[in-house]
Short mmCIF file of C-alpha atoms and ligand atoms in Angstrom, two decimals:
data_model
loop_
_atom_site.label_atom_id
_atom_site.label_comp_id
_atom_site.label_asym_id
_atom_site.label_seq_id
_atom_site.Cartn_x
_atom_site.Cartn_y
_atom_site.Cartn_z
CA UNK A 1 -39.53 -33.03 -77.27
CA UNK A 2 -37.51 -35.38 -79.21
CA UNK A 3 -34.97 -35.76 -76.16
CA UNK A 4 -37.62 -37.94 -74.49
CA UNK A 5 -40.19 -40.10 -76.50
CA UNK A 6 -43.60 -41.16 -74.78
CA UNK A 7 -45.01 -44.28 -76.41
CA UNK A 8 -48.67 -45.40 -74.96
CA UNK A 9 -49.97 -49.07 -74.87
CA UNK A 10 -52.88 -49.62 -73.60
CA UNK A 11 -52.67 -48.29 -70.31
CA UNK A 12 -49.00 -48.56 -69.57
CA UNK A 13 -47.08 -45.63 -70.54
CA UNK A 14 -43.23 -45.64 -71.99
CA UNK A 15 -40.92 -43.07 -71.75
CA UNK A 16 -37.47 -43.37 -73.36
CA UNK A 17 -34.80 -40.36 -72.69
CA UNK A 18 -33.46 -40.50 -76.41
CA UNK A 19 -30.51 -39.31 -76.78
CA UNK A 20 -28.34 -41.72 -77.65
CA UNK A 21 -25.41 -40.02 -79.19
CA UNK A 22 -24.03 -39.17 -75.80
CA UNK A 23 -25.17 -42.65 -74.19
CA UNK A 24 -28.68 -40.50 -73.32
CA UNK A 25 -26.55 -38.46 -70.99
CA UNK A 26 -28.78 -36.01 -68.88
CA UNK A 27 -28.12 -32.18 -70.28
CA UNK A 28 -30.55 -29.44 -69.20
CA UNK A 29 -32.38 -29.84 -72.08
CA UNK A 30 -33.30 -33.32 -71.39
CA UNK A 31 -34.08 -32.93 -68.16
CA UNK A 32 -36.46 -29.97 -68.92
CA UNK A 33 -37.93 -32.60 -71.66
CA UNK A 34 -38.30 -35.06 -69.21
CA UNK A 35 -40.44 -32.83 -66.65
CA UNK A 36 -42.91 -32.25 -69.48
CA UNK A 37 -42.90 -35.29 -70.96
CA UNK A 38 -44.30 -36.48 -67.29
CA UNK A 39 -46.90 -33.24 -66.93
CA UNK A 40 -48.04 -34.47 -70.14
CA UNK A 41 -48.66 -37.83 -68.84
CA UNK A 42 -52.43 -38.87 -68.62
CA UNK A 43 -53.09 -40.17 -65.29
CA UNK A 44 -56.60 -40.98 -65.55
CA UNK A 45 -56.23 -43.45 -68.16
CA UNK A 46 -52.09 -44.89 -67.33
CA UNK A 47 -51.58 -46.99 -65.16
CA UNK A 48 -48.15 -47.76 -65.18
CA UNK A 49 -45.18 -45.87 -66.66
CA UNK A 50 -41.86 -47.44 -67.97
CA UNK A 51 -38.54 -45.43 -67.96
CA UNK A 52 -35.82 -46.56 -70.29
CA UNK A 53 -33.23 -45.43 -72.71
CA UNK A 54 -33.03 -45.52 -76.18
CA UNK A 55 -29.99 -47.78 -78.01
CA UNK A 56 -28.59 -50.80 -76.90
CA UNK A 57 -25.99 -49.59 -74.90
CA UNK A 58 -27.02 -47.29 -72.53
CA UNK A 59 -29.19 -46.71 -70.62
CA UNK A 60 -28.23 -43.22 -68.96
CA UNK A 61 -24.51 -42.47 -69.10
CA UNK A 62 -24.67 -39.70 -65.85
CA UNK A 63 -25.48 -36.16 -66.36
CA UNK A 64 -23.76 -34.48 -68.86
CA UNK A 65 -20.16 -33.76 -68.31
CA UNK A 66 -19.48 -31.24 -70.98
CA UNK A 67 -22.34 -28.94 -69.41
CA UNK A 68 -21.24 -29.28 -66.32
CA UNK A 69 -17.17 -29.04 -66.74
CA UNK A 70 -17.66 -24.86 -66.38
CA UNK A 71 -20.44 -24.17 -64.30
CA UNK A 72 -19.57 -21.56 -61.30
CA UNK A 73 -20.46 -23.21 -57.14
CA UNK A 74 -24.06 -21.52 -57.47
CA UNK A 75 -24.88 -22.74 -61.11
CA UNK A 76 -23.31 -26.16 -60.00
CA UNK A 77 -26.00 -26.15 -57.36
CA UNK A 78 -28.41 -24.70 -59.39
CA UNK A 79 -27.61 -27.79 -61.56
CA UNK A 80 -28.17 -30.27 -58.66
CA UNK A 81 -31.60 -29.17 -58.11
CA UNK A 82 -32.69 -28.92 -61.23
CA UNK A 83 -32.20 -32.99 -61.63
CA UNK A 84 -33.54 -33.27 -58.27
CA UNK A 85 -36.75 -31.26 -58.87
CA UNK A 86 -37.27 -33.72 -62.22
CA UNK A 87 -36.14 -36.89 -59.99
CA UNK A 88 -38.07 -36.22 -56.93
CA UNK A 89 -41.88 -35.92 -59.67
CA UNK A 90 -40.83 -39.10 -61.07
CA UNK A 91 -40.60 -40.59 -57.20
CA UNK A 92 -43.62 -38.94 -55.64
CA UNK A 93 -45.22 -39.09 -59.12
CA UNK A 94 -48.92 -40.75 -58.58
CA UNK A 95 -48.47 -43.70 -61.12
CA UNK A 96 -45.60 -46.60 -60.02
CA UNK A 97 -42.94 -46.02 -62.55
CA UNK A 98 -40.60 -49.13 -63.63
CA UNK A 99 -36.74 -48.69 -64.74
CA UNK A 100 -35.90 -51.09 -67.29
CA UNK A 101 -32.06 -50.46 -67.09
CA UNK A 102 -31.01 -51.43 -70.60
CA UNK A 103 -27.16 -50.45 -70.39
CA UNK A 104 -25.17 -48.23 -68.29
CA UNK A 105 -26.65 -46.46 -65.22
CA UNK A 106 -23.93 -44.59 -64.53
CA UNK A 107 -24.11 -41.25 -62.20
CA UNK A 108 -27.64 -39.12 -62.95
CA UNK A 109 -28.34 -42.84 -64.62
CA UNK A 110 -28.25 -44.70 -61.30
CA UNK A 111 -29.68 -41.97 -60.05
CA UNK A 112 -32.59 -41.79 -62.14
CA UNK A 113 -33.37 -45.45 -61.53
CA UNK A 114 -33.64 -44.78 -57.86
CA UNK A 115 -36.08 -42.44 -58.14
CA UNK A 116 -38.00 -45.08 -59.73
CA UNK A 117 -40.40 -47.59 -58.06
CA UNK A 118 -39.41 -50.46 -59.34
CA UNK A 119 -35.45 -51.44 -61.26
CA UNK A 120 -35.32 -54.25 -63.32
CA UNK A 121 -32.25 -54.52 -66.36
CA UNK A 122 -30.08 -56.04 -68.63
CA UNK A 123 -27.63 -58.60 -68.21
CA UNK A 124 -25.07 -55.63 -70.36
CA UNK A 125 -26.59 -52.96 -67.01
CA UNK A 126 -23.70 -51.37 -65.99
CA UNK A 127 -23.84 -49.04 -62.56
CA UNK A 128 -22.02 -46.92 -60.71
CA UNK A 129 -21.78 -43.38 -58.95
CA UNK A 130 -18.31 -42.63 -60.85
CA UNK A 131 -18.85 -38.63 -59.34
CA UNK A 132 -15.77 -38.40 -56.74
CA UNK A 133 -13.65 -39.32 -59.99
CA UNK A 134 -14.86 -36.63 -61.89
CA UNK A 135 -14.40 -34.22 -58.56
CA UNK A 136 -17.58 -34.09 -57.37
CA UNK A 137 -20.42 -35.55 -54.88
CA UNK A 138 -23.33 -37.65 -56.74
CA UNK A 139 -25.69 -34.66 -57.92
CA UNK A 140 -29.14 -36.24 -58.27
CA UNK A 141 -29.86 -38.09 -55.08
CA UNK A 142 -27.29 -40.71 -55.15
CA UNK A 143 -25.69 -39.85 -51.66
CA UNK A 144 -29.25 -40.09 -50.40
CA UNK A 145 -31.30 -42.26 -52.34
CA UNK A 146 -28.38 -45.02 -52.58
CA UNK A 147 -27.87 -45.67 -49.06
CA UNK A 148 -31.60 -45.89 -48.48
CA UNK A 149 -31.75 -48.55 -50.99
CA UNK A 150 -29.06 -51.12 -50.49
CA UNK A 151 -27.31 -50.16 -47.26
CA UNK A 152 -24.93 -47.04 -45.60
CA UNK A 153 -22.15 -48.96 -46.15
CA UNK A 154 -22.19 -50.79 -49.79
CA UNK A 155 -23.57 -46.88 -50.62
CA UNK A 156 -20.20 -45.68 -48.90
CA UNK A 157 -18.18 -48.22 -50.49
CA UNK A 158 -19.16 -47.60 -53.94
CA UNK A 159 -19.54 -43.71 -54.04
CA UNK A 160 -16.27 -43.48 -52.11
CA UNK A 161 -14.32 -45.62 -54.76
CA UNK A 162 -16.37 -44.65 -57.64
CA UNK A 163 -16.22 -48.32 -59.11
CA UNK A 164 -18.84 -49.78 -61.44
CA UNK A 165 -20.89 -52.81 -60.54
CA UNK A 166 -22.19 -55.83 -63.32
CA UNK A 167 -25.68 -56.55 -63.27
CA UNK A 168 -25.37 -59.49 -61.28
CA UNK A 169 -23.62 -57.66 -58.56
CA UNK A 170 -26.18 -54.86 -58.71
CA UNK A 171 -28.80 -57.81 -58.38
CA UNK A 172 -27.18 -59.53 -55.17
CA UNK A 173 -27.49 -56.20 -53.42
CA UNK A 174 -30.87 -55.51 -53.96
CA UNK A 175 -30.28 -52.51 -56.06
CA UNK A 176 -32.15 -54.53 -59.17
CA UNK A 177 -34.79 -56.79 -58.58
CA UNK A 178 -34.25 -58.99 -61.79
CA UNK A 179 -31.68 -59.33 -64.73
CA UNK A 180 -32.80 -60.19 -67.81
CA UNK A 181 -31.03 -61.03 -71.13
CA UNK A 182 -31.57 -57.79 -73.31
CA UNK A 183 -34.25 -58.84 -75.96
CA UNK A 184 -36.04 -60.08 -72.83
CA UNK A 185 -35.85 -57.18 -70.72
CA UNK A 186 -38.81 -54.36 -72.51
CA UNK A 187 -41.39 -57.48 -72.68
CA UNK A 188 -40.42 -58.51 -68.53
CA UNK A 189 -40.97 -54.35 -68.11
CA UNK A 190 -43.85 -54.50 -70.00
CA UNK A 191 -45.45 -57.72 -68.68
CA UNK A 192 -44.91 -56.44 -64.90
CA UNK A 193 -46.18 -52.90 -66.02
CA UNK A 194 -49.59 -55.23 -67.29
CA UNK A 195 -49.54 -56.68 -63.39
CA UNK A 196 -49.84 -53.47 -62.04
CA UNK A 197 -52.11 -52.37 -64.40
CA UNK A 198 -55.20 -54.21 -64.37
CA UNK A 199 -55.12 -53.92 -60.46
CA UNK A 200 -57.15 -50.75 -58.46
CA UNK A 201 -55.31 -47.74 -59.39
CA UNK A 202 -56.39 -46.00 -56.42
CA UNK A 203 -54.77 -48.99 -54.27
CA UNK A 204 -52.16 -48.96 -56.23
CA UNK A 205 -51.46 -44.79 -55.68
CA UNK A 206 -52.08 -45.00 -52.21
CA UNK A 207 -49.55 -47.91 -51.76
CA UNK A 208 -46.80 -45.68 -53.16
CA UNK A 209 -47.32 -42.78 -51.55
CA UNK A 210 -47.81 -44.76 -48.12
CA UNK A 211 -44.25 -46.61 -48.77
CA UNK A 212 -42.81 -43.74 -49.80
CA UNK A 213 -43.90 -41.21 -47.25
CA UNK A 214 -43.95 -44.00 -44.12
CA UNK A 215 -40.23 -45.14 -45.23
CA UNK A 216 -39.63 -41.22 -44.21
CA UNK A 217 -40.95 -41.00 -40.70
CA UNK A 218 -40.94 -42.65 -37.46
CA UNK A 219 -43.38 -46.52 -37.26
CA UNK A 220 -46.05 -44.18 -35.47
CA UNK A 221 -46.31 -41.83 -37.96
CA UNK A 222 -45.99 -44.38 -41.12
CA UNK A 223 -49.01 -46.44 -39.74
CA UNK A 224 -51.20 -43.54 -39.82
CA UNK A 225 -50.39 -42.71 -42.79
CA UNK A 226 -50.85 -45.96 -43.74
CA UNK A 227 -54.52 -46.07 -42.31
CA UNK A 228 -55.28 -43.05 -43.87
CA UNK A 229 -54.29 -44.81 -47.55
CA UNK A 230 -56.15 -47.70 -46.79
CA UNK A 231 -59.69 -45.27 -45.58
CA UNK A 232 -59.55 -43.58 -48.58
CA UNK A 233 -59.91 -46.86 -51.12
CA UNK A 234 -63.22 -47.55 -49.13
CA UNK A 235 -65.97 -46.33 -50.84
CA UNK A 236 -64.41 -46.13 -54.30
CA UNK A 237 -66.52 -48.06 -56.85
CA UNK A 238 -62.90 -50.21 -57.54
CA UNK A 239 -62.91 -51.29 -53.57
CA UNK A 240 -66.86 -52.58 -53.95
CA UNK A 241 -65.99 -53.80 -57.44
CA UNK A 242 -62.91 -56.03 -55.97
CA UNK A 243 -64.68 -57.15 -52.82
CA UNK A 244 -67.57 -57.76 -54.97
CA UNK A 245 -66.16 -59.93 -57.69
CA UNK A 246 -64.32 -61.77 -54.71
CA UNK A 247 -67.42 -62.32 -53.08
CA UNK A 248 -69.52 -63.59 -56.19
CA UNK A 249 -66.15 -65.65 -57.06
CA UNK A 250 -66.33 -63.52 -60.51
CA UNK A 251 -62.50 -63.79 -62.09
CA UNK A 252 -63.43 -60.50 -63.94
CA UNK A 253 -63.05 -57.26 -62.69
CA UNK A 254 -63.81 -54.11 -64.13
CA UNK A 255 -61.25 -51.28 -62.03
CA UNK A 256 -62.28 -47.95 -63.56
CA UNK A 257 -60.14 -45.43 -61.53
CA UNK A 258 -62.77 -44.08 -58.97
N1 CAA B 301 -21.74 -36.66 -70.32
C1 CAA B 301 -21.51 -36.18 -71.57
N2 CAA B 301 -21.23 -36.98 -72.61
C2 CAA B 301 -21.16 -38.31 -72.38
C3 CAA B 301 -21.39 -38.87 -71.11
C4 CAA B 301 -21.69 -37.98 -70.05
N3 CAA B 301 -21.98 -38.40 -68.82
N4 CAA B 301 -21.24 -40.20 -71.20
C5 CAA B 301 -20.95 -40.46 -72.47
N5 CAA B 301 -20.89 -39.34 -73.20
C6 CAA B 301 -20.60 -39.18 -74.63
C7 CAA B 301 -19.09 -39.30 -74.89
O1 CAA B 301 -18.45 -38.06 -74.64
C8 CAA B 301 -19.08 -39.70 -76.34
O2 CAA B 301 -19.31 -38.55 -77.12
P1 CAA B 301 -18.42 -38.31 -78.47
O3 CAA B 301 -18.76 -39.47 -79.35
O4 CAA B 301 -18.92 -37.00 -78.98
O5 CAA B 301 -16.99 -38.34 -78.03
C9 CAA B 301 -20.31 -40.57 -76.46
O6 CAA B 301 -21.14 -40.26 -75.34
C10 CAA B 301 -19.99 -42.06 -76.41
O7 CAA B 301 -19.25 -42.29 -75.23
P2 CAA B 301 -17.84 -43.09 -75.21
O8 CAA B 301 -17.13 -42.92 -76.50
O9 CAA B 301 -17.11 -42.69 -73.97
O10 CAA B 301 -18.38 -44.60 -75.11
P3 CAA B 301 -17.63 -45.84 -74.45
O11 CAA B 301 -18.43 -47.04 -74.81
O12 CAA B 301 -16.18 -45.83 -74.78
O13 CAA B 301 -17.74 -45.58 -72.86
C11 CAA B 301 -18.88 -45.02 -70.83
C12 CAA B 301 -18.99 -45.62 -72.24
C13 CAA B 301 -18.03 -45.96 -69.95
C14 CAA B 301 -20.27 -44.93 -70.26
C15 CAA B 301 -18.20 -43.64 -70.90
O14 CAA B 301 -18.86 -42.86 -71.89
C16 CAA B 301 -18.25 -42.88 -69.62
O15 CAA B 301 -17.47 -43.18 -68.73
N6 CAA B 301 -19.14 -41.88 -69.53
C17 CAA B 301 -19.23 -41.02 -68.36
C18 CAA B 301 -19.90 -41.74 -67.22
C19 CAA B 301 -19.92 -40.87 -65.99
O16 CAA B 301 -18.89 -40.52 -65.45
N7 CAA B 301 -21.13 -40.51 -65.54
C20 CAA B 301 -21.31 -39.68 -64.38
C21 CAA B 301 -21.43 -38.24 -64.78
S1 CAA B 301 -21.39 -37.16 -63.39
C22 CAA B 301 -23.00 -37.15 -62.80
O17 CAA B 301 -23.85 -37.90 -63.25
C23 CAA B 301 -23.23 -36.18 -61.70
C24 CAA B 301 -24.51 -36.30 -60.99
O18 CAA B 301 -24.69 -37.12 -60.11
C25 CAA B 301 -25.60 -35.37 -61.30
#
């Protein structure tokens, strides 16, 4: 699986697509490496997963042109769903998962970092849904995913011209959270990935999946869902243990995942 590496520390998890010959461009192979590096993920014991790319200048380039430049209407869709399939586990996947954006993000790059919980990149983070150039519609969730996140119209704008945006401008509309110099950027993943981590995983699980799912359905229906996250944390030993410690003003808490 050497297209994707999966490094563990402690209980964050880091997963770097590793290709960097082709600026980590997203072939079939790497995207098959990619869904089992994330079945093979432990998620008893990690809390937190990082995504990034390996080099310094890139961190996904867009899906792989050369592959795609002869595929037939059905493979091209074929294609198209087989990033989405890998896209959508790493969005509805139960731990939060953290882009750290060290380079371009450019196509199935941007795209990938969507489908993450949380962006954060370099101050060299270049992105971009350069598709119509190329002839074609953004492949991996960018037509969908991209308006969701910023707005209908900066997504129309920059699919529609197919123009690359700096960090900073990715930052000012919300499409990063934070820019970071590049040395700084792995230990500002990994020190957020550590905030997540020592809080209740369950909590933590059942706040994704209630964003995530609510953000896709009517106020009504989101609240429920959202009372149906917050039920199932009561009980759990980590809900009595964080009351608890709260209660007997204890700073330590001991959050075992049950
Ligand atoms: N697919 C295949 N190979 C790619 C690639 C891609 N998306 N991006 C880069 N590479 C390869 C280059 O072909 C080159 O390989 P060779 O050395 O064998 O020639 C190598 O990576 C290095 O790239 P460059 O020499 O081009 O590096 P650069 O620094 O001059 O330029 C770049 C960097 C601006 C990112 C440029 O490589 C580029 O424009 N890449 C394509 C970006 C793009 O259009 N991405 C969208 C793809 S379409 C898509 O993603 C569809 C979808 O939604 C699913």
């Amino acid at each position: 699986m050497s297209n994707v590496l999966y490094e563990v520390k402690g209980n964050i998890g880091i997963l770097t697509i590793n290709r960097p010959k082709a600026l980590n461009a997203l072939n079939s192979e790497v995207l098959n490496d990619l869904d089992a590096a994330l079945d093979a993920v432990d998620v008893e014991t990690i809390r937190c997963l990082i995504l990034t790319g390996a080099g310094e200048k890139s961190f996904v380039a867009g899906a792989d042109i050369a592959e795609m430049s002869t595929l037939t209407k059905a493979e091209g869709e074929a294609f198209g769903k087989k990033g989405n399939d890998v896209f959508r586990k790493i969005e509805t996947f139960p731990l939060p998962v953290i882009a750290a954006v060290n380079g371009f993000a450019l196509g199935g790059g941007c795209e990938i970092s969507m489908s993450c919980d949380i962006r954060i990149c370099s101050e060299n983070a270049v992105f971009g849904q350069p598709e119509v150039g190329l002839g074609i519609t953004p492949g991996f969730g960018g037509t969908q995913r991209l308006a969701r996140l910023v707005s209908p119209g900066m997504a129309k704008q920059l699919i529609y011209t197919a123009r690359n945006i700096t960090a900073q401008e990715a930052y000012r509309i919300g499409l990063v959270n934070a820019v970071y110099p590049a040395e700084e950027l792995m230990p500002a993943a990994e020190k957020m990935a550590a905030s997540i981590a020592k809080n209740a995983p369950i909590a933590v699980r059942n706040c994704k999946k209630a964003i995530n799912e609510g953000l896709q359905t009517d106020i009504d229906t989101a609240i429920v869902i959202e009372e149906k996250a917050f039920g199932d944390c009561f009980e759990t030993h980590d809900q009595r243990e964080g009351m608890g410690a709260f209660l007997e003003k204890r700073k330590e808490k001991n959050f075992i995942n049950k």
